[in-house]
């Protein structure tokens, strides 16, 4: 099959979260399974200079022969941030990504190779299925092309005022309740869901949740209507990158047999976060975007209780102003026990995964979550809320049943969080049980190979 990914973020070129990991890794796995894959993304400033393909795009290669095309436009993409400052969006985002989608479709014709599947990701590419179905309806070049739309986070829908509709370059009549309109505004996520041939999201549990009133962010009805062609496929982890035995960013490396090396990493981590050495209290770590989704309101409420316990916490992340300020305040208030680095830093992220004993992730909702999967691989035990992909990837530890690799909050509340932390630290102090826990955690595998096979089934279902 000839498959084209269209996405706003792709590693190693531009990343703010898990979307980039998926769009830079799944194509490589699909290529390994024998498919022809290309990727189209914007030429942001952070991409740097690339070889010119034509006047519309530059080009580079990943994997064996995956061509990555970068849509050029100085006005829209030569900016300091991918989306906007402090986690916000630039005010012209509808126009900006509308332009990107139009150019991506034109580029496919420039390349001139017939495409079986266009795989779109999140609202930034929601216009592509519309263009394919409407603007290119009679075009023989796209006659056999089908589109798949993957929801990575339903909370970000690309909602814009009605006035922006003409800038999208589609028939005005599409602004209606069944198609692109949402409570009087444009909704590009909805457009992607309605117009694509198949919709997927990034875990089976999240696929169930988003069809309910509580988690559907207003689109539950639209998703229920697509039930027969909507599937949750768990993200994989790239174990070539995330493997403590071969990770070039950590020293010493360790395998499940030598997991005690984590103690050395724990000491290193304390010095990175300028925390004093404590003999044997565990470190809880967090790596991720600092947004409400990741549970910072709960962390704020629970912090006093947490800080009374024999543990330290380190946070690495960037995000919303108010959470950055909150974390800095906590670090000042608890200098012995709470370390904070407000930045995006791959090296330190690897050190947190290796050096922390537990990984704190009380997400309000979690479409899939890669960080808990990474943490498990590094023997860093997740303490998580019972939602979305966390339910699909973590198993609550039970010493009597001799199974499990993490700890779930019994309820989404301060007491639920503190109870999970207490259970975790209780096991930490019992050497044998803790060693069991680490063994279970480090044995977990969610490979892209498995996920890619499901995606191929979806692509085949579209074409049949
Ligand atoms: P989301 O997609 O909601 O942001 P995921 O858990 O799916 O969360 O993926 C987050 C990815 O981004 C992981 O690879 C994580 O290591 C990385 N990441 C997030 N914040 C940072 C940071 N401040 N520094 C380094 N890596 C980060």
PDB file of C-alpha atoms and ligand atoms in Angstrom, residues 15-21 152-153 235 237 242 286-289 293-294 316-318 341-350 353 361 366-372 374, ligand 1:
ATOM      1  CA  UNK A  15       7.584  17.690  18.923  1.00  0.00           C
ATOM      2  CA  UNK A  16       5.451  18.969  21.753  1.00  0.00           C
ATOM      3  CA  UNK A  17       3.959  15.623  22.840  1.00  0.00           C
ATOM      4  CA  UNK A  18       3.077  12.039  22.008  1.00  0.00           C
ATOM      5  CA  UNK A  19       1.579  12.921  18.585  1.00  0.00           C
ATOM      6  CA  UNK A  20       5.112  13.500  17.297  1.00  0.00           C
ATOM      7  CA  UNK A  21       6.320  10.137  18.623  1.00  0.00           C
ATOM      8  CA  UNK A 152      -4.772  11.844  19.658  1.00  0.00           C
ATOM      9  CA  UNK A 153      -6.569  14.150  22.073  1.00  0.00           C
ATOM     10  CA  UNK A 235       0.130   3.336  20.704  1.00  0.00           C
ATOM     11  CA  UNK A 237       6.671   2.434  22.257  1.00  0.00           C
ATOM     12  CA  UNK A 242      13.452   3.674  25.195  1.00  0.00           C
ATOM     13  CA  UNK A 286       6.885  13.546  36.316  1.00  0.00           C
ATOM     14  CA  UNK A 287       7.732  14.318  32.667  1.00  0.00           C
ATOM     15  CA  UNK A 288       5.157  15.938  30.448  1.00  0.00           C
ATOM     16  CA  UNK A 289       3.143  18.914  29.355  1.00  0.00           C
ATOM     17  CA  UNK A 293      -5.149  17.217  31.754  1.00  0.00           C
ATOM     18  CA  UNK A 294      -2.067  15.878  33.512  1.00  0.00           C
ATOM     19  CA  UNK A 316      10.149  18.255  34.214  1.00  0.00           C
ATOM     20  CA  UNK A 317       7.848  20.060  31.818  1.00  0.00           C
ATOM     21  CA  UNK A 318       6.622  23.153  30.067  1.00  0.00           C
ATOM     22  CA  UNK A 341      12.774  22.169  35.841  1.00  0.00           C
ATOM     23  CA  UNK A 342      10.572  24.181  33.520  1.00  0.00           C
ATOM     24  CA  UNK A 343      11.916  23.171  30.155  1.00  0.00           C
ATOM     25  CA  UNK A 344      11.711  20.675  27.345  1.00  0.00           C
ATOM     26  CA  UNK A 345      14.815  18.543  27.634  1.00  0.00           C
ATOM     27  CA  UNK A 346      15.259  15.054  26.173  1.00  0.00           C
ATOM     28  CA  UNK A 347      18.414  14.316  28.185  1.00  0.00           C
ATOM     29  CA  UNK A 348      16.850  15.160  31.519  1.00  0.00           C
ATOM     30  CA  UNK A 349      13.679  13.277  30.568  1.00  0.00           C
ATOM     31  CA  UNK A 350      15.763  10.109  30.161  1.00  0.00           C
ATOM     32  CA  UNK A 353      12.782   7.836  33.705  1.00  0.00           C
ATOM     33  CA  UNK A 361       0.630  10.554  36.444  1.00  0.00           C
ATOM     34  CA  UNK A 366      -5.406  10.174  29.102  1.00  0.00           C
ATOM     35  CA  UNK A 367      -5.940   9.169  25.453  1.00  0.00           C
ATOM     36  CA  UNK A 368      -3.009   6.739  25.615  1.00  0.00           C
ATOM     37  CA  UNK A 369       0.008   8.187  27.374  1.00  0.00           C
ATOM     38  CA  UNK A 370       3.526   7.206  26.416  1.00  0.00           C
ATOM     39  CA  UNK A 371       5.269   8.383  29.551  1.00  0.00           C
ATOM     40  CA  UNK A 372       3.878   5.610  31.762  1.00  0.00           C
ATOM     41  CA  UNK A 374       8.453   4.536  29.092  1.00  0.00           C
TER      42      UNK A 374
HETATM   43  P1  LIG B   1       1.012  13.903  25.520  1.00  0.00           P
HETATM   44  O1  LIG B   1       0.922  13.396  24.107  1.00  0.00           O
HETATM   45  O2  LIG B   1      -0.299  14.073  26.209  1.00  0.00           O
HETATM   46  O3  LIG B   1       1.871  15.110  25.637  1.00  0.00           O
HETATM   47  P2  LIG B   1       2.406  11.413  26.043  1.00  0.00           P
HETATM   48  O4  LIG B   1       2.658  10.704  27.322  1.00  0.00           O
HETATM   49  O5  LIG B   1       1.636  10.675  25.005  1.00  0.00           O
HETATM   50  O6  LIG B   1       1.750  12.794  26.400  1.00  0.00           O
HETATM   51  O7  LIG B   1       3.810  11.798  25.364  1.00  0.00           O
HETATM   52  C1  LIG B   1       4.672  12.736  25.873  1.00  0.00           C
HETATM   53  C2  LIG B   1       6.009  12.598  25.182  1.00  0.00           C
HETATM   54  O8  LIG B   1       6.692  13.857  25.251  1.00  0.00           O
HETATM   55  C3  LIG B   1       6.932  11.596  25.847  1.00  0.00           C
HETATM   56  O9  LIG B   1       7.820  11.081  24.878  1.00  0.00           O
HETATM   57  C4  LIG B   1       7.701  12.470  26.863  1.00  0.00           C
HETATM   58  O10 LIG B   1       8.936  11.906  27.238  1.00  0.00           O
HETATM   59  C5  LIG B   1       7.873  13.743  26.059  1.00  0.00           C
HETATM   60  N1  LIG B   1       7.968  14.976  26.869  1.00  0.00           N
HETATM   61  C6  LIG B   1       6.935  15.693  27.364  1.00  0.00           C
HETATM   62  N2  LIG B   1       7.405  16.776  28.031  1.00  0.00           N
HETATM   63  C7  LIG B   1       8.751  16.729  27.962  1.00  0.00           C
HETATM   64  C8  LIG B   1       9.812  17.567  28.458  1.00  0.00           C
HETATM   65  N3  LIG B   1       9.552  18.662  29.178  1.00  0.00           N
HETATM   66  N4  LIG B   1      11.078  17.234  28.167  1.00  0.00           N
HETATM   67  C9  LIG B   1      11.350  16.113  27.437  1.00  0.00           C
HETATM   68  N5  LIG B   1      10.396  15.277  26.950  1.00  0.00           N
HETATM   69  C10 LIG B   1       9.117  15.575  27.203  1.00  0.00           C
END
